[in-house]
Every structure is written in C-alpha cells, then in structure tokens.
XYZ file of N, CA and C in Angstrom:
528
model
N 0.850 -1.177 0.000
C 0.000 0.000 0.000
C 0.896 1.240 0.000
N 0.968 2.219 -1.152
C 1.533 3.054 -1.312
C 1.350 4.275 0.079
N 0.294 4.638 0.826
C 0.209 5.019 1.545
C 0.768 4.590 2.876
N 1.460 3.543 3.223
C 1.749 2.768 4.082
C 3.732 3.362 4.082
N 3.948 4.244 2.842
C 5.347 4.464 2.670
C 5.356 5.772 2.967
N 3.966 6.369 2.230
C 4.071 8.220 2.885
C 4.315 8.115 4.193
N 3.651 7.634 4.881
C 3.768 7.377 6.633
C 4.969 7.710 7.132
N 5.829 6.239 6.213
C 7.332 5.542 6.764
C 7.978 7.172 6.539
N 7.796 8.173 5.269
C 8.975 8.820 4.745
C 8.211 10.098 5.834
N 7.214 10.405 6.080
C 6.938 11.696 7.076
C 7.179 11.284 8.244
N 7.630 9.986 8.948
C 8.255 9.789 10.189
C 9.737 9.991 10.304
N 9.748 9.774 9.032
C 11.858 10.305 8.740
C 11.803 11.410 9.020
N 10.967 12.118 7.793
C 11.068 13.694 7.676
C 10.968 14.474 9.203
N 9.984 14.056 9.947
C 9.390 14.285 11.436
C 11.166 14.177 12.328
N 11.323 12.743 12.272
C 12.411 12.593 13.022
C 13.556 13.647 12.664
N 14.347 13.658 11.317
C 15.003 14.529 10.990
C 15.083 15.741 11.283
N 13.634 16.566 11.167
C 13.374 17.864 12.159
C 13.538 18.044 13.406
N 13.362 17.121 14.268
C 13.277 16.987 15.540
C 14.584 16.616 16.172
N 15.126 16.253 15.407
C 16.454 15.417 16.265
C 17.720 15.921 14.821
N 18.100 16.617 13.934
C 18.989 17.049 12.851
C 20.517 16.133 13.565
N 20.291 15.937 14.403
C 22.211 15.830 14.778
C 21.351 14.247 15.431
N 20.320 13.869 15.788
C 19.902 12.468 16.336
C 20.847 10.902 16.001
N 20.906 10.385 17.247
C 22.021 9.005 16.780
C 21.297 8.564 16.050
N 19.841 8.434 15.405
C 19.126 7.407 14.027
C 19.238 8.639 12.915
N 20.016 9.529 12.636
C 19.458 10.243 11.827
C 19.643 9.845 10.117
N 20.908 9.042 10.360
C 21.220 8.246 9.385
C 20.541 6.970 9.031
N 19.840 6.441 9.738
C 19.000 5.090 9.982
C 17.821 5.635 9.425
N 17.493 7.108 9.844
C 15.792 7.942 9.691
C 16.222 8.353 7.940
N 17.021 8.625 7.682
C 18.009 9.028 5.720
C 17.638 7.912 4.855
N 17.940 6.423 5.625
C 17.981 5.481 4.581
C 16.695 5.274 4.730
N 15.647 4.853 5.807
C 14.493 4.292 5.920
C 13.808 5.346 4.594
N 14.132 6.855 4.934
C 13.288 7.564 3.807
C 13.613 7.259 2.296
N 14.599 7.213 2.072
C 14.735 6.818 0.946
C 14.792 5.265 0.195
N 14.307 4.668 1.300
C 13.464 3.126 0.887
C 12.235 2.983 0.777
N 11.851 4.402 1.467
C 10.178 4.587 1.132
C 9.505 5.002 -0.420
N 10.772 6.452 -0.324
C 10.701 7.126 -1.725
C 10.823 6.183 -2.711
N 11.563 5.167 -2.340
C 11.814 4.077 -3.865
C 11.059 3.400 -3.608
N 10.295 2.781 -2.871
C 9.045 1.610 -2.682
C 8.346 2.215 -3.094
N 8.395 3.774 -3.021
C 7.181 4.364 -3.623
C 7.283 4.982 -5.119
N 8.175 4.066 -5.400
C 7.925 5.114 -7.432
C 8.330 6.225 -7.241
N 8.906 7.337 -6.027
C 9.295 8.401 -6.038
C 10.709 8.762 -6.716
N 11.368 7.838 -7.524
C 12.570 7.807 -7.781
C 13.333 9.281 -8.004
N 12.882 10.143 -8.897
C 13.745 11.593 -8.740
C 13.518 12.339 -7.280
N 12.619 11.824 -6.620
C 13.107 12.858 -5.235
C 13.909 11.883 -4.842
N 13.604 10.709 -4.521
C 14.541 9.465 -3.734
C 16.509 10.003 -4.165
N 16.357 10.201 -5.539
C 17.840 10.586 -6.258
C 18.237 11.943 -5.591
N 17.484 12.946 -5.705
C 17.586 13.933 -5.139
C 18.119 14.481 -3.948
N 17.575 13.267 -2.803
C 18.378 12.934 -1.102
C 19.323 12.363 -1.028
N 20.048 12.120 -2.163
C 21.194 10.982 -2.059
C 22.029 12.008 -1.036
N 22.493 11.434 -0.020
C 23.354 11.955 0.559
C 25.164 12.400 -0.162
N 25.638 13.271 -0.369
C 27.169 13.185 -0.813
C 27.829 13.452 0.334
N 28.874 12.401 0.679
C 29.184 11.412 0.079
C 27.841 10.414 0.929
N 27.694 9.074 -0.020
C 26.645 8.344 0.816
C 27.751 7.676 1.588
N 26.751 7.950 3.124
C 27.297 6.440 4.011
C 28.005 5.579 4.186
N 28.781 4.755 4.938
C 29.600 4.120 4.401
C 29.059 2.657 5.438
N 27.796 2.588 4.597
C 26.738 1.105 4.635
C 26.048 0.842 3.996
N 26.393 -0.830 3.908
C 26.317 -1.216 2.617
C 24.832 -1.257 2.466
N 23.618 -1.328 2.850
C 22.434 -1.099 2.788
C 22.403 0.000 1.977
N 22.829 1.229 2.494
C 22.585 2.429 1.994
C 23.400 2.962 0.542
N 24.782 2.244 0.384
C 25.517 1.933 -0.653
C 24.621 1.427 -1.488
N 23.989 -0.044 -1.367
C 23.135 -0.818 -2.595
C 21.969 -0.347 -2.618
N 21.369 0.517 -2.005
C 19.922 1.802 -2.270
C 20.495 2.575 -3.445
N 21.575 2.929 -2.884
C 22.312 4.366 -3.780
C 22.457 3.684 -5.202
N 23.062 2.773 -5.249
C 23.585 2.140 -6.470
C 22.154 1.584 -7.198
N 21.197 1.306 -6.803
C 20.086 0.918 -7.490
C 19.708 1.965 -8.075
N 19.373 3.229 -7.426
C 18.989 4.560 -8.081
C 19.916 5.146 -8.958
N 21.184 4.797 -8.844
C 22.030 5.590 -9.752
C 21.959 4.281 -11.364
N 21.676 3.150 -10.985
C 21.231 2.300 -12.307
C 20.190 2.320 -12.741
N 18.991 3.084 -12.135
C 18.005 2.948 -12.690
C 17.683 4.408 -13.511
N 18.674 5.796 -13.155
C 19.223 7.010 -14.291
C 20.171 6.974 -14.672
N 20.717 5.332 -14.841
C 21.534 4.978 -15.918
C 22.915 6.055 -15.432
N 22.986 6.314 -14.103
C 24.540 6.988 -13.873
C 25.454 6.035 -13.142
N 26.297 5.346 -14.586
C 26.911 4.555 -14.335
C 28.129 4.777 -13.568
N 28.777 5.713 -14.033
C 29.875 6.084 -13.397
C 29.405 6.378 -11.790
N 28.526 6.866 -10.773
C 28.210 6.961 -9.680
C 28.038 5.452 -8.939
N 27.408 4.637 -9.678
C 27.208 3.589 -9.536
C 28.670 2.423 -9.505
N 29.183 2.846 -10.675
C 30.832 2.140 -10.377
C 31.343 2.452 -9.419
N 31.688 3.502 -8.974
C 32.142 4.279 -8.033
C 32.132 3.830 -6.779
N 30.672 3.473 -6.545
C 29.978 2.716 -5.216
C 30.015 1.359 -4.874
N 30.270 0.440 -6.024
C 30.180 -0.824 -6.021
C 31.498 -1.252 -6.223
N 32.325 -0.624 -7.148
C 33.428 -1.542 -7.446
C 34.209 -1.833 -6.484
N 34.615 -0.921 -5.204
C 35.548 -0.723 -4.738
C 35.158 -2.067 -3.729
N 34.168 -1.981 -3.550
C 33.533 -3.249 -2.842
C 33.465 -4.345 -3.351
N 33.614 -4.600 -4.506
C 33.902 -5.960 -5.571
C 35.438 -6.135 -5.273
N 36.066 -5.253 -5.308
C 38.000 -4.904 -5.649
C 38.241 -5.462 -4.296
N 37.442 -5.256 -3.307
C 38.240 -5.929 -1.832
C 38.153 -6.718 -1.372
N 37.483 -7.849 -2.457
C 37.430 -9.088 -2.180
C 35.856 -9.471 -1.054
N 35.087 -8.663 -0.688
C 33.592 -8.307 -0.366
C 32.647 -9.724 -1.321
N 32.056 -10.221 -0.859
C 30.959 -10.631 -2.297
C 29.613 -10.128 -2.410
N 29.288 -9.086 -3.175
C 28.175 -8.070 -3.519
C 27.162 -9.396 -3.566
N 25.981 -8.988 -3.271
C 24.779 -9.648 -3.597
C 24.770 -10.010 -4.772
N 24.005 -11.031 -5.653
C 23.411 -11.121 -7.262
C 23.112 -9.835 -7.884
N 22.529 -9.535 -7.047
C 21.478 -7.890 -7.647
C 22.700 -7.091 -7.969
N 23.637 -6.880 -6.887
C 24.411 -5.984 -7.367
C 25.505 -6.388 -8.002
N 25.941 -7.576 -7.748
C 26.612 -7.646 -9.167
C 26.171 -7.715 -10.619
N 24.869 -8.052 -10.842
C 24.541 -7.937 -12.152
C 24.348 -6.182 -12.518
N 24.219 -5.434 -11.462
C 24.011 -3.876 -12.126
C 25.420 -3.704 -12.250
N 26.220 -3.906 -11.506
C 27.687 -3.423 -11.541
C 28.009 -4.088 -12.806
N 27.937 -5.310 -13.149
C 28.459 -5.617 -14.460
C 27.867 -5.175 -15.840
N 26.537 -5.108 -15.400
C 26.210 -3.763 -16.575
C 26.410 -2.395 -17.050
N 26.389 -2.132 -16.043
C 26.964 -0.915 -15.777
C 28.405 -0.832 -16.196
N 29.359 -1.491 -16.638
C 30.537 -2.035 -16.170
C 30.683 -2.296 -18.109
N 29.560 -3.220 -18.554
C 29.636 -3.431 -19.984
C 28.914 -2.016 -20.619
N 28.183 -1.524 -20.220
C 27.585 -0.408 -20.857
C 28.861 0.846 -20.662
N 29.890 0.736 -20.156
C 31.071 1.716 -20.214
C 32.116 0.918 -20.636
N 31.789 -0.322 -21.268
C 32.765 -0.583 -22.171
C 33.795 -1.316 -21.390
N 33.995 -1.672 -19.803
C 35.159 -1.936 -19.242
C 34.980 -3.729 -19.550
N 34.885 -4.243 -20.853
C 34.526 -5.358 -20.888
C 34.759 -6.371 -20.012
N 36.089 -6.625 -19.480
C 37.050 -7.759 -18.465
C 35.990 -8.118 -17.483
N 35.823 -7.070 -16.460
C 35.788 -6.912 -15.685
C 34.069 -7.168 -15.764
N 32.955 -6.564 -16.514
C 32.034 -7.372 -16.526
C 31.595 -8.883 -16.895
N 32.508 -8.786 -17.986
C 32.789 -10.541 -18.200
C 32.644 -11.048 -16.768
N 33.783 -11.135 -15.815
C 33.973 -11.808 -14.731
C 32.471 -11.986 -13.596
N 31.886 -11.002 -13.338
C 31.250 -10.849 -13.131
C 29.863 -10.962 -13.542
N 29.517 -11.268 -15.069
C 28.062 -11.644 -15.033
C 28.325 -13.514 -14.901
N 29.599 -13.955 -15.361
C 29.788 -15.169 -15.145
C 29.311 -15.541 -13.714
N 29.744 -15.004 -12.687
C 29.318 -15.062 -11.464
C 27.879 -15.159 -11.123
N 27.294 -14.815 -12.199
C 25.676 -14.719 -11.518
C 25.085 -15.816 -11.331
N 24.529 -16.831 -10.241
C 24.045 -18.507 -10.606
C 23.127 -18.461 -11.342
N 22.544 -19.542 -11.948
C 21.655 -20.158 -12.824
C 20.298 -19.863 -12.003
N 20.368 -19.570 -10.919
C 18.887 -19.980 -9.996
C 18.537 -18.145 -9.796
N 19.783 -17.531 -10.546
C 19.013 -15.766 -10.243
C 18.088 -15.463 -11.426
N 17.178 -14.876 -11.038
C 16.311 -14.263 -12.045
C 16.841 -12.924 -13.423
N 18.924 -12.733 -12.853
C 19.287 -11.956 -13.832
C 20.089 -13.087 -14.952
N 20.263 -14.538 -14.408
C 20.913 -15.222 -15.382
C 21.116 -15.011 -16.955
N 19.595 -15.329 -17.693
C 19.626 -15.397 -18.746
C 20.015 -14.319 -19.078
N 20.020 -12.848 -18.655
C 20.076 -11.511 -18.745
C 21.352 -11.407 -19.029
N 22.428 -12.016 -17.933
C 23.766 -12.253 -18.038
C 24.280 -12.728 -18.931
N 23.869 -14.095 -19.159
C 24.156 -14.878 -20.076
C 24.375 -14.406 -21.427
N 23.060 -13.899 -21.776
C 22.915 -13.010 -22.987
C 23.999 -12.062 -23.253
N 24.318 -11.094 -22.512
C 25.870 -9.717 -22.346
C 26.899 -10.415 -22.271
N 26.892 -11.499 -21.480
C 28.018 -12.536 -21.404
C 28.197 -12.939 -23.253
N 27.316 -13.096 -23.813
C 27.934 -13.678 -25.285
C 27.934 -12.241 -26.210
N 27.400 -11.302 -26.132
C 27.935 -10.125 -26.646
C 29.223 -9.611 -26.636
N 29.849 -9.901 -25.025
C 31.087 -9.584 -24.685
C 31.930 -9.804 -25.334
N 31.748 -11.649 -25.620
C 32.640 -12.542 -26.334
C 32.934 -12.391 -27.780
N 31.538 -11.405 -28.186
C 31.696 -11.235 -29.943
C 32.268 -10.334 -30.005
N 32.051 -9.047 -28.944
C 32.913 -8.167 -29.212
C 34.440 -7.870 -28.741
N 34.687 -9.241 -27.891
C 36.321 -9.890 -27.968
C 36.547 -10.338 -29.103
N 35.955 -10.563 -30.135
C 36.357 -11.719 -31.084
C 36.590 -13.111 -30.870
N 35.792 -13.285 -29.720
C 35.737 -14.976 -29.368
C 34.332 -15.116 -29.864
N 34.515 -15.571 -31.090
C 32.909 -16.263 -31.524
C 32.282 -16.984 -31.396
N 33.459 -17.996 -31.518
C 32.781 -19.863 -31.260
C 32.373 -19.483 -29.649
N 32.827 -18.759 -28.719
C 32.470 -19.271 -27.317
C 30.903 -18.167 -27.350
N 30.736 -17.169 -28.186
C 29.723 -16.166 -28.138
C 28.634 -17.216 -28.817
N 29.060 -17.847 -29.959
C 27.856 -18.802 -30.565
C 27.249 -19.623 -29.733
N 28.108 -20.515 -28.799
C 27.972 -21.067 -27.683
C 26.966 -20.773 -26.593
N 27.041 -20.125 -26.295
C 26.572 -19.092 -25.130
C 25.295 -18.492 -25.744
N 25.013 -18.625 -26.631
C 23.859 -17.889 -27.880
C 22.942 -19.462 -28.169
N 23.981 -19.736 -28.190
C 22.936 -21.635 -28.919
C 22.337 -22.236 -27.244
N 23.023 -21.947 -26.479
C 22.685 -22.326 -25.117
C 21.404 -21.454 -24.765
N 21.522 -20.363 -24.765
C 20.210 -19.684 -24.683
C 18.839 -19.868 -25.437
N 19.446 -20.284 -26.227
C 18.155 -20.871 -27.441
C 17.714 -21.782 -27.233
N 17.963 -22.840 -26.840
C 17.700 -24.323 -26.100
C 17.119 -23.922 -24.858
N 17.181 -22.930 -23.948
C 16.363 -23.097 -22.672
C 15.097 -22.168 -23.026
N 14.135 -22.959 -22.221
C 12.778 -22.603 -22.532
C 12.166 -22.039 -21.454
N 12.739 -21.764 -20.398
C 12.647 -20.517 -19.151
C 12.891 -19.950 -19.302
N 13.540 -18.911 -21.065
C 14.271 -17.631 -20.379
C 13.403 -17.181 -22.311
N 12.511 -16.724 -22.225
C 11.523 -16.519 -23.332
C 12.378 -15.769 -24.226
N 12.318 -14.238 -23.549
C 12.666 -12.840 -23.701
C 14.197 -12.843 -24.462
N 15.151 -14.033 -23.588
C 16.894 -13.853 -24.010
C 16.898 -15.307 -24.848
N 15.844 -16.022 -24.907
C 15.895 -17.060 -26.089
C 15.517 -16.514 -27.392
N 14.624 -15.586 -27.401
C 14.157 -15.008 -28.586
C 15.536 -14.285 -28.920
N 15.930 -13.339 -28.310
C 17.688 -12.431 -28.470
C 18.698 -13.629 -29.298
N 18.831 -14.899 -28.392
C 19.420 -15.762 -28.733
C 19.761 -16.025 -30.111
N 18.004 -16.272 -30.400
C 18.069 -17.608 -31.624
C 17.912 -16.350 -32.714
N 17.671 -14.974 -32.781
C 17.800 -14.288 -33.777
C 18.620 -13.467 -33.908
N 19.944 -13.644 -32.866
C 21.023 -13.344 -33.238
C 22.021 -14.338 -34.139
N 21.811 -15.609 -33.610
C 21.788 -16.861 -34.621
C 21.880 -16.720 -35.688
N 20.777 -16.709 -36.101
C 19.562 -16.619 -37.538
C 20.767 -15.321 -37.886
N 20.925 -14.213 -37.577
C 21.610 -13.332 -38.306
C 23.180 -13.855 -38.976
N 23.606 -14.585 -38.032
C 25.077 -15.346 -37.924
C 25.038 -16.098 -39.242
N 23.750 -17.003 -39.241
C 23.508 -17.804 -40.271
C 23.829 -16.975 -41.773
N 23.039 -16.021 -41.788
C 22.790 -15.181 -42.940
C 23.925 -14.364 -43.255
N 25.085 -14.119 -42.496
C 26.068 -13.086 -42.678
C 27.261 -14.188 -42.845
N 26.886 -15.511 -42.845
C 28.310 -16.382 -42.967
C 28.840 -16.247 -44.788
C-alpha cells in the first residue's frame, strides 16, 4: 500500500526535524529513501542521495540501485566496485548492475567476470548470459559467443533472451 510508505517517509522527515544531529538520523536518511523508492518516487529518492553516501552497505546498494536505474553509471561504479575490488561478495542484484553498468562503459574484463558469477537460480541469469555472449563477440571470441547464444536458445525458461538468442543466430547464419 503506497500510503503505508508516505507514513514511513513523514516519520523520517518528522524525526530529521526533531532530532537534525539524532544518533538514528542516518537510519531515519535510509528508511526515507526506501520509502521514496518503494514508492515510485525515484527523482526525489535521487535527489536525497546523501554526498558522500554512508559508508553502509544497505545504503551503498539503495544508492547504487537509483544511480542504475538514471543509468549513472559512473556513480554507480564508483559505489560498487571498490567493494567488488576488496574481495567483499556483492549480492546477485548488485553484481549484475555493476556488471552492466561495467559493460555499458565498455570496461569489458571486468564485466565478463562478473556476469559469469551470476548462478543459474538468479532471475538476472539469462540476462547475463545473454551480455556474457555479446562480450565474447565483441572480444572476437565467436565460437564461445555462438555457444553461449545456442545455449540460450535451447532453454525454454528464459523466453525474452531465447528469442535475443536464436535471432542473433539466424543473423550469424545469414552473414556467414
């Protein structure tokens, strides 16, 4: 119930007034801006981002969801990688934005590694899978991109990246 989040974010707002320097005031920051995003509020939610955000990881993988969902990748690298780099293991969720994020700026390696990482049982697999064989074509590893393309085409759980699959195929076919 969308009204059930106005509540949550005018008890922040409330607290915040009342207490500006309060030991939850940072606890009262993130709760609001889990409201604002539960609630479709996404440009104000972006808007409160704290600079610099927090240095928790709750409030890190809030931040990084909003900065992938206005596509500001570089804010989003920024936030995640360093936490990938220290040997940390990011959730699924966030490693699949980080590695998009990651292929959509071109740093190919490094998303490679990382959508590989995603298991079979996440709901971003096939998603992966799919960028995962783009990667490879645009390494010039084909046979392993065809691979990875013919594999997607054969599974019949993943509709959306089987269709991508088999008519990227079909193009392969036609351009040989």
């Amino acid at each position: 119930n969308k009204g059930d989040f106005r509540l949550v974010e005018d008890f922040a707002v409330q607290y915040g007034f009342n207490f500006p320097e309060g030991r939850y005031t940072q606890d009262m920051q993130l709760l609001r801006l889990q409201a604002l995003y539960a609630n479709d509020e996404l440009e104000k939610a972006r808007t409160l981002l704290p600079e610099p955000i927090p240095d928790q990881r709750e409030f890190q993988f809030l931040a990084a969801t909003i900065h992938y969902d206005f596509d500001e990748r570089e804010a989003l690298i920024g936030l995640l990688e360093p936490i990938w780099e220290s040997g940390e293991q990011l959730p699924e969720r966030m490693r699949f934005i980080l590695a998009d994020a990651l292929y959509r700026s071109e740093q190919l390696a490094p998303a490679a590694l990382l959508f590989e990482s995603i298991p079979a049982e996440s709901p971003q697999y096939h998603h992966a899978r799919y960028l995962l064989a783009q990667i490879a074509r645009e390494l010039g590893e084909i046979g392993r991109s065809v691979s990875i393309l013919q594999e997607l085409s054969d599974t019949e759980d993943a509709a959306l990246w089987q269709q991508y699959a088999m008519r990227e195929l079909q193009l392969r076919e036609l351009t040989k």
